[in-house]
Short mmCIF file of C-alpha atoms in Angstrom, two decimals:
data_model
loop_
_atom_site.label_atom_id
_atom_site.label_comp_id
_atom_site.label_asym_id
_atom_site.label_seq_id
_atom_site.Cartn_x
_atom_site.Cartn_y
_atom_site.Cartn_z
CA UNK N 1 0.00 0.00 0.00
CA UNK N 2 2.90 2.34 -0.68
CA UNK N 3 2.89 5.93 -1.83
CA UNK N 4 6.22 7.15 -3.18
CA UNK N 5 6.56 10.92 -3.46
CA UNK N 6 9.50 12.17 -5.47
CA UNK N 7 10.46 15.82 -5.12
CA UNK N 8 12.99 16.79 -7.71
CA UNK N 9 14.72 20.02 -8.64
CA UNK N 10 13.77 21.24 -12.09
CA UNK N 11 12.02 19.05 -14.59
CA UNK N 12 12.19 15.46 -15.76
CA UNK N 13 11.36 14.24 -19.24
CA UNK N 14 8.34 12.02 -19.68
CA UNK N 15 10.71 9.15 -20.44
CA UNK N 16 12.55 9.70 -17.14
CA UNK N 17 9.26 9.83 -15.21
CA UNK N 18 8.07 6.68 -16.96
CA UNK N 19 11.24 4.76 -16.14
CA UNK N 20 11.54 5.99 -12.53
CA UNK N 21 7.91 5.07 -11.79
CA UNK N 22 8.42 1.65 -13.29
CA UNK N 23 11.57 1.02 -11.28
CA UNK N 24 10.31 2.35 -7.92
CA UNK N 25 7.22 0.17 -8.24
CA UNK N 26 9.29 -2.85 -9.19
CA UNK N 27 11.74 -2.20 -6.31
CA UNK N 28 8.84 -2.27 -3.87
CA UNK N 29 7.58 -5.51 -5.31
CA UNK N 30 10.94 -7.23 -5.31
CA UNK N 31 12.28 -5.99 -2.00
CA UNK N 32 9.16 -5.76 0.13
CA UNK N 33 6.57 -7.82 -1.71
CA UNK N 34 4.29 -4.84 -2.35
CA UNK N 35 1.87 -5.59 -5.20
CA UNK N 36 2.15 -2.97 -7.99
CA UNK N 37 -1.62 -2.45 -8.02
CA UNK N 38 -1.31 -0.76 -4.62
CA UNK N 39 1.66 1.47 -5.41
CA UNK N 40 1.32 5.12 -6.32
CA UNK N 41 4.26 7.23 -7.45
CA UNK N 42 3.70 10.99 -7.35
CA UNK N 43 6.27 13.40 -8.80
CA UNK N 44 6.69 17.04 -7.80
CA UNK N 45 8.97 19.07 -10.03
CA UNK N 46 10.19 22.04 -8.03
CA UNK N 47 11.43 25.22 -9.69
CA UNK N 48 14.93 26.47 -8.95
CA UNK N 49 13.51 29.57 -7.27
CA UNK N 50 11.65 27.32 -4.82
CA UNK N 51 14.45 25.09 -3.54
CA UNK N 52 17.41 26.15 -1.42
CA UNK N 53 20.51 24.29 -0.29
CA UNK N 54 22.97 25.74 2.25
CA UNK N 55 20.56 28.63 2.58
CA UNK N 56 20.89 29.65 -1.09
CA UNK N 57 18.21 29.24 -3.76
CA UNK N 58 19.33 27.13 -6.71
CA UNK N 59 18.27 29.97 -8.99
CA UNK N 60 21.02 32.05 -7.35
CA UNK N 61 23.76 29.45 -7.76
CA UNK W 1 -5.68 21.96 14.60
CA UNK W 2 -6.00 19.81 11.49
CA UNK W 3 -4.36 20.21 8.11
CA UNK W 4 -5.99 18.17 5.35
CA UNK W 5 -3.90 17.77 2.21
CA UNK W 6 -5.72 16.42 -0.82
CA UNK W 7 -3.64 15.15 -3.70
CA UNK W 8 -5.78 14.50 -6.72
CA UNK W 9 -5.08 13.35 -10.26
CA UNK W 10 -5.92 16.00 -12.83
CA UNK W 11 -7.97 19.05 -11.99
CA UNK W 12 -11.04 19.87 -9.96
CA UNK W 13 -13.51 22.63 -10.72
CA UNK W 14 -13.74 25.54 -8.29
CA UNK W 15 -17.16 24.26 -7.30
CA UNK W 16 -15.74 20.82 -6.46
CA UNK W 17 -12.92 22.38 -4.42
CA UNK W 18 -15.41 24.59 -2.61
CA UNK W 19 -17.67 21.71 -1.71
CA UNK W 20 -14.88 19.29 -0.72
CA UNK W 21 -13.29 21.89 1.56
CA UNK W 22 -16.62 22.61 3.17
CA UNK W 23 -17.35 18.93 3.77
CA UNK W 24 -13.88 17.93 5.04
CA UNK W 25 -13.97 20.81 7.51
CA UNK W 26 -17.48 19.90 8.63
CA UNK W 27 -16.53 16.20 8.95
CA UNK W 28 -13.70 17.16 11.31
CA UNK W 29 -16.05 19.28 13.40
CA UNK W 30 -18.78 16.67 13.63
CA UNK W 31 -16.64 13.56 14.08
CA UNK W 32 -13.72 14.88 16.12
CA UNK W 33 -14.90 18.21 17.51
CA UNK W 34 -12.26 20.20 15.59
CA UNK W 35 -13.27 23.86 15.34
CA UNK W 36 -13.40 25.04 11.70
CA UNK W 37 -11.26 28.08 12.49
CA UNK W 38 -8.29 25.76 13.02
CA UNK W 39 -8.77 23.63 9.91
CA UNK W 40 -6.81 24.14 6.72
CA UNK W 41 -7.55 22.22 3.53
CA UNK W 42 -4.81 22.31 0.88
CA UNK W 43 -5.36 20.87 -2.59
CA UNK W 44 -2.64 19.66 -4.94
CA UNK W 45 -3.76 18.93 -8.48
CA UNK W 46 -1.25 16.54 -9.99
CA UNK W 47 -0.79 16.22 -13.77
CA UNK W 48 -1.24 12.86 -15.43
CA UNK W 49 2.43 12.80 -16.39
CA UNK W 50 3.34 13.07 -12.71
CA UNK W 51 1.33 10.24 -11.19
CA UNK W 52 1.85 6.53 -11.75
CA UNK W 53 -0.16 3.50 -10.71
CA UNK W 54 1.10 -0.08 -11.16
CA UNK W 55 4.32 1.48 -12.42
CA UNK W 56 2.62 3.22 -15.36
CA UNK W 57 2.05 6.98 -15.70
CA UNK W 58 -1.60 7.94 -16.09
CA UNK W 59 -0.64 9.86 -19.21
CA UNK W 60 0.37 6.53 -20.73
CA UNK W 61 -2.86 4.73 -19.89
CA UNK P 1 -6.90 8.66 -7.66
CA UNK P 2 -6.90 10.79 -4.53
CA UNK P 3 -4.66 10.63 -1.50
CA UNK P 4 -6.00 12.49 1.53
CA UNK P 5 -3.44 13.17 4.25
CA UNK P 6 -4.82 14.33 7.58
CA UNK P 7 -2.42 15.87 10.05
CA UNK P 8 -4.06 16.29 13.41
CA UNK P 9 -2.89 17.55 16.78
CA UNK P 10 -2.91 14.83 19.42
CA UNK P 11 -4.69 11.56 18.94
CA UNK P 12 -7.95 10.35 17.48
CA UNK P 13 -9.89 7.31 18.64
CA UNK P 14 -10.20 4.37 16.26
CA UNK P 15 -13.88 5.22 15.92
CA UNK P 16 -13.05 8.79 14.88
CA UNK P 17 -10.48 7.56 12.35
CA UNK P 18 -12.96 5.03 10.99
CA UNK P 19 -15.69 7.64 10.54
CA UNK P 20 -13.43 10.36 9.10
CA UNK P 21 -11.97 7.93 6.54
CA UNK P 22 -15.43 6.81 5.54
CA UNK P 23 -16.69 10.36 5.12
CA UNK P 24 -13.67 11.76 3.27
CA UNK P 25 -13.84 8.86 0.81
CA UNK P 26 -17.58 9.33 0.37
CA UNK P 27 -17.16 13.11 -0.09
CA UNK P 28 -14.72 12.48 -2.92
CA UNK P 29 -17.11 10.07 -4.56
CA UNK P 30 -20.14 12.32 -4.28
CA UNK P 31 -18.51 15.65 -5.09
CA UNK P 32 -15.87 14.68 -7.62
CA UNK P 33 -16.86 11.22 -8.81
CA UNK P 34 -13.71 9.59 -7.44
CA UNK P 35 -14.19 5.82 -7.05
CA UNK P 36 -13.52 4.69 -3.44
CA UNK P 37 -11.19 1.91 -4.64
CA UNK P 38 -8.69 4.59 -5.68
CA UNK P 39 -8.87 6.70 -2.51
CA UNK P 40 -6.31 6.45 0.26
CA UNK P 41 -6.69 8.29 3.56
CA UNK P 42 -3.53 8.56 5.66
CA UNK P 43 -3.61 9.97 9.20
CA UNK P 44 -0.68 11.52 11.02
CA UNK P 45 -1.23 12.15 14.71
CA UNK P 46 1.21 14.85 15.79
CA UNK P 47 2.29 15.25 19.42
CA UNK P 48 1.74 18.56 21.18
CA UNK P 49 5.49 19.08 21.45
CA UNK P 50 5.75 18.87 17.66
CA UNK P 51 3.17 21.43 16.57
CA UNK P 52 3.32 25.18 17.06
CA UNK P 53 0.79 27.93 16.42
CA UNK P 54 1.68 31.64 16.68
CA UNK P 55 5.22 30.49 17.33
CA UNK P 56 4.31 28.59 20.51
CA UNK P 57 4.27 24.81 20.91
CA UNK P 58 0.90 23.43 21.95
CA UNK P 59 2.64 21.65 24.81
CA UNK P 60 3.48 25.11 26.19
CA UNK P 61 -0.05 26.50 25.94
CA UNK A 1 19.86 16.52 7.83
CA UNK A 2 16.77 18.73 7.82
CA UNK A 3 14.22 19.30 5.11
CA UNK A 4 12.06 22.37 5.64
CA UNK A 5 8.91 22.49 3.52
CA UNK A 6 7.11 25.83 3.43
CA UNK A 7 3.57 25.88 2.12
CA UNK A 8 2.39 29.42 1.61
CA UNK A 9 -0.80 30.96 0.28
CA UNK A 10 -0.23 32.89 -2.93
CA UNK A 11 3.22 33.87 -4.13
CA UNK A 12 6.43 35.12 -2.62
CA UNK A 13 8.94 37.35 -4.37
CA UNK A 14 12.37 35.92 -5.14
CA UNK A 15 13.80 38.24 -2.52
CA UNK A 16 11.40 36.87 0.12
CA UNK A 17 12.26 33.29 -0.84
CA UNK A 18 15.96 34.08 -0.72
CA UNK A 19 15.74 35.65 2.73
CA UNK A 20 13.43 33.00 4.23
CA UNK A 21 15.68 30.19 3.00
CA UNK A 22 18.72 31.92 4.43
CA UNK A 23 17.06 32.46 7.81
CA UNK A 24 15.51 28.98 8.18
CA UNK A 25 18.88 27.41 7.39
CA UNK A 26 20.65 29.71 9.84
CA UNK A 27 18.01 29.04 12.55
CA UNK A 28 18.67 25.32 12.22
CA UNK A 29 22.40 25.86 12.51
CA UNK A 30 22.17 28.16 15.53
CA UNK A 31 19.43 26.40 17.46
CA UNK A 32 20.09 22.74 16.67
CA UNK A 33 23.62 22.64 15.28
CA UNK A 34 22.48 21.44 11.85
CA UNK A 35 25.17 22.11 9.22
CA UNK A 36 23.81 24.22 6.31
CA UNK A 37 25.20 21.78 3.75
CA UNK A 38 22.61 19.25 4.88
CA UNK A 39 19.61 21.59 4.92
CA UNK A 40 17.10 21.78 2.11
CA UNK A 41 14.31 24.37 2.02
CA UNK A 42 11.47 23.63 -0.41
CA UNK A 43 8.74 26.19 -1.07
CA UNK A 44 5.25 25.40 -2.35
CA UNK A 45 3.22 28.42 -3.40
CA UNK A 46 -0.44 27.43 -3.25
CA UNK A 47 -3.11 29.23 -5.26
CA UNK A 48 -6.04 30.83 -3.48
CA UNK A 49 -8.42 28.39 -5.16
CA UNK A 50 -6.48 25.51 -3.60
CA UNK A 51 -6.43 26.51 0.08
CA UNK A 52 -9.40 26.70 2.42
CA UNK A 53 -9.74 27.99 5.97
CA UNK A 54 -12.91 27.50 8.04
CA UNK A 55 -14.22 25.47 5.10
CA UNK A 56 -14.04 28.41 2.68
CA UNK A 57 -11.56 28.77 -0.20
CA UNK A 58 -9.43 31.90 0.02
CA UNK A 59 -10.50 32.73 -3.52
CA UNK A 60 -14.05 33.07 -2.15
CA UNK A 61 -13.12 35.37 0.75
CA UNK F 1 18.60 17.23 -5.54
CA UNK F 2 15.85 14.66 -5.02
CA UNK F 3 13.92 13.82 -1.89
CA UNK F 4 12.08 10.51 -2.06
CA UNK F 5 9.42 10.02 0.59
CA UNK F 6 8.07 6.51 0.97
CA UNK F 7 4.86 6.04 2.91
CA UNK F 8 4.23 2.39 3.58
CA UNK F 9 1.55 0.48 5.44
CA UNK F 10 2.92 -1.34 8.46
CA UNK F 11 6.62 -1.85 9.02
CA UNK F 12 9.63 -2.74 6.95
CA UNK F 13 12.67 -4.64 8.19
CA UNK F 14 15.99 -2.80 8.35
CA UNK F 15 17.19 -4.96 5.48
CA UNK F 16 14.21 -3.92 3.33
CA UNK F 17 14.79 -0.24 4.16
CA UNK F 18 18.48 -0.61 3.36
CA UNK F 19 17.82 -2.20 -0.01
CA UNK F 20 14.98 0.12 -1.04
CA UNK F 21 17.07 3.21 -0.22
CA UNK F 22 19.98 1.84 -2.18
CA UNK F 23 17.82 1.07 -5.20
CA UNK F 24 15.82 4.32 -5.24
CA UNK F 25 19.05 6.30 -5.07
CA UNK F 26 20.62 4.22 -7.82
CA UNK F 27 17.48 4.53 -9.99
CA UNK F 28 17.72 8.32 -9.76
CA UNK F 29 21.38 8.22 -10.73
CA UNK F 30 20.90 5.89 -13.66
CA UNK F 31 17.66 7.28 -15.06
CA UNK F 32 18.00 10.98 -14.35
CA UNK F 33 21.68 11.52 -13.63
CA UNK F 34 21.03 12.63 -10.03
CA UNK F 35 24.21 12.31 -7.96
CA UNK F 36 23.68 10.09 -4.89
CA UNK F 37 25.19 12.72 -2.58
CA UNK F 38 22.13 14.89 -3.19
CA UNK F 39 19.49 12.21 -2.71
CA UNK F 40 17.56 11.74 0.50
CA UNK F 41 15.18 8.85 1.07
CA UNK F 42 12.76 9.25 3.99
CA UNK F 43 10.52 6.39 5.10
CA UNK F 44 7.24 6.77 6.99
CA UNK F 45 5.82 3.54 8.37
CA UNK F 46 2.10 4.06 8.88
CA UNK F 47 0.08 1.95 11.32
CA UNK F 48 -2.91 0.00 10.08
CA UNK F 49 -5.23 2.14 12.19
CA UNK F 50 -3.97 5.23 10.33
CA UNK F 51 -4.45 4.22 6.71
CA UNK F 52 -7.75 3.64 4.92
CA UNK F 53 -8.58 2.29 1.48
CA UNK F 54 -12.11 2.35 0.02
CA UNK F 55 -13.10 4.23 3.15
CA UNK F 56 -12.12 1.38 5.50
CA UNK F 57 -9.14 1.34 7.88
CA UNK F 58 -6.73 -1.50 7.22
CA UNK F 59 -7.04 -2.45 10.88
CA UNK F 60 -10.70 -3.20 10.17
CA UNK F 61 -10.08 -5.40 7.14
CA UNK R 1 -1.38 31.32 5.90
CA UNK R 2 1.87 29.34 6.04
CA UNK R 3 2.48 25.80 7.12
CA UNK R 4 6.12 25.01 7.84
CA UNK R 5 6.96 21.30 8.01
CA UNK R 6 10.34 20.44 9.45
CA UNK R 7 11.66 16.94 8.88
CA UNK R 8 14.73 16.31 10.97
CA UNK R 9 16.98 13.31 11.52
CA UNK R 10 16.84 12.03 15.07
CA UNK R 11 15.30 14.03 17.90
CA UNK R 12 15.22 17.62 19.04
CA UNK R 13 14.90 18.77 22.63
CA UNK R 14 11.76 20.62 23.65
CA UNK R 15 13.85 23.75 23.99
CA UNK R 16 15.13 23.40 20.41
CA UNK R 17 11.59 22.85 19.10
CA UNK R 18 10.35 25.85 21.05
CA UNK R 19 13.06 28.13 19.71
CA UNK R 20 12.86 26.91 16.09
CA UNK R 21 9.08 27.36 16.04
CA UNK R 22 9.42 30.85 17.45
CA UNK R 23 12.06 31.83 14.90
CA UNK R 24 10.40 30.33 11.82
CA UNK R 25 7.16 32.11 12.71
CA UNK R 26 8.98 35.37 13.29
CA UNK R 27 10.94 34.99 10.03
CA UNK R 28 7.67 34.67 8.14
CA UNK R 29 6.28 37.77 9.82
CA UNK R 30 9.36 39.88 9.23
CA UNK R 31 10.24 38.75 5.72
CA UNK R 32 6.83 38.14 4.18
CA UNK R 33 4.37 39.90 6.49
CA UNK R 34 2.64 36.65 7.47
CA UNK R 35 0.69 37.12 10.73
CA UNK R 36 1.77 34.59 13.41
CA UNK R 37 -1.85 33.61 14.09
CA UNK R 38 -1.95 31.96 10.69
CA UNK R 39 1.37 30.12 10.93
CA UNK R 40 1.65 26.46 11.85
CA UNK R 41 4.98 24.73 12.41
CA UNK R 42 4.88 20.92 12.36
CA UNK R 43 7.94 18.86 13.30
CA UNK R 44 8.61 15.28 12.18
CA UNK R 45 11.49 13.58 13.96
CA UNK R 46 12.69 10.76 11.73
CA UNK R 47 14.60 7.76 13.09
CA UNK R 48 18.03 6.94 11.74
CA UNK R 49 16.72 3.68 10.30
CA UNK R 50 14.19 5.66 8.24
CA UNK R 51 16.43 8.20 6.50
CA UNK R 52 19.05 7.48 3.87
CA UNK R 53 21.66 9.69 2.22
CA UNK R 54 23.77 8.52 -0.75
CA UNK R 55 21.70 5.35 -0.64
CA UNK R 56 22.81 4.42 2.88
CA UNK R 57 20.63 4.53 6.01
CA UNK R 58 22.00 6.79 8.72
CA UNK R 59 21.73 3.87 11.13
CA UNK R 60 24.34 2.11 8.98
CA UNK R 61 26.81 5.00 8.92
#
């Protein structure tokens, strides 16, 4: 019954989203026996003005 | 002091958001005695390219 | 395909959780046509030392 | 190893985001000894149609 | 700069957590070129009384 | 109308939580004009077995 939430800086291509979702879901099946029909993967693409590291926005780096 | 976060695939109309917020807030008052002035409802509409089920993006279904 | 996350101060009884989950799921069906088999409700009970309002922890109020 | 997620109604200017990120990161260093290189700050700007208080969307207030 | 949050019903063993974290991080490196030193994986194990599907708590199923 | 969610590895003392909540709330007032009566700070203390960096659980480091 897993929900995987991926927060990522910037954008991903549809192909990257497709492949990551497939792998995360498969990882959960293989490692923890979670059936794919219960697994959700939700992706949040975060703009560089909305994410900071070391106190500095990525848009300022 | 509740915060309800609703993640939903695709979009909702303003009327749906209005009614869901009203009901969730009322549910919390009736069932758990939570005063509406403390309840926040936050809605995240997630694009079909950003949500997968069974390892497949909804945009691919 | 909704995921409802409820963050609540303190604890809820099992009966309150049961009833809130039932109502939230039903609200989504009635208002937005979301089939119950796709709806998850996840509850986080947050201790009073871990939630602040107006800059003051609830455990200090 | 902190992740600070700020959900805010409406938008912030880049200057506000810059200063809030700087301060949150510094607060964590001063108060809890968390090294800035481990601190992420992620900002979610939520539209007024997607946030309700007292059961009413802010866009309706 | 990814943060992966895994919400899972019930508990995982340390070995399952270890392997899932390793794989998620590796998936992000292989598929999207995300360097492992920027990837956090955070796991939330949710009790069966705190997760509902189809409007019914798992503890009631 | 901000909600600040702090995810932190391990535990914080009550005094650290108290001071961080006070500062985050004050930062939001000073930098963005957010009134303290609308600001929630929610703290999640995450165990070392539930957080990984570079694909390795902190409990294994």
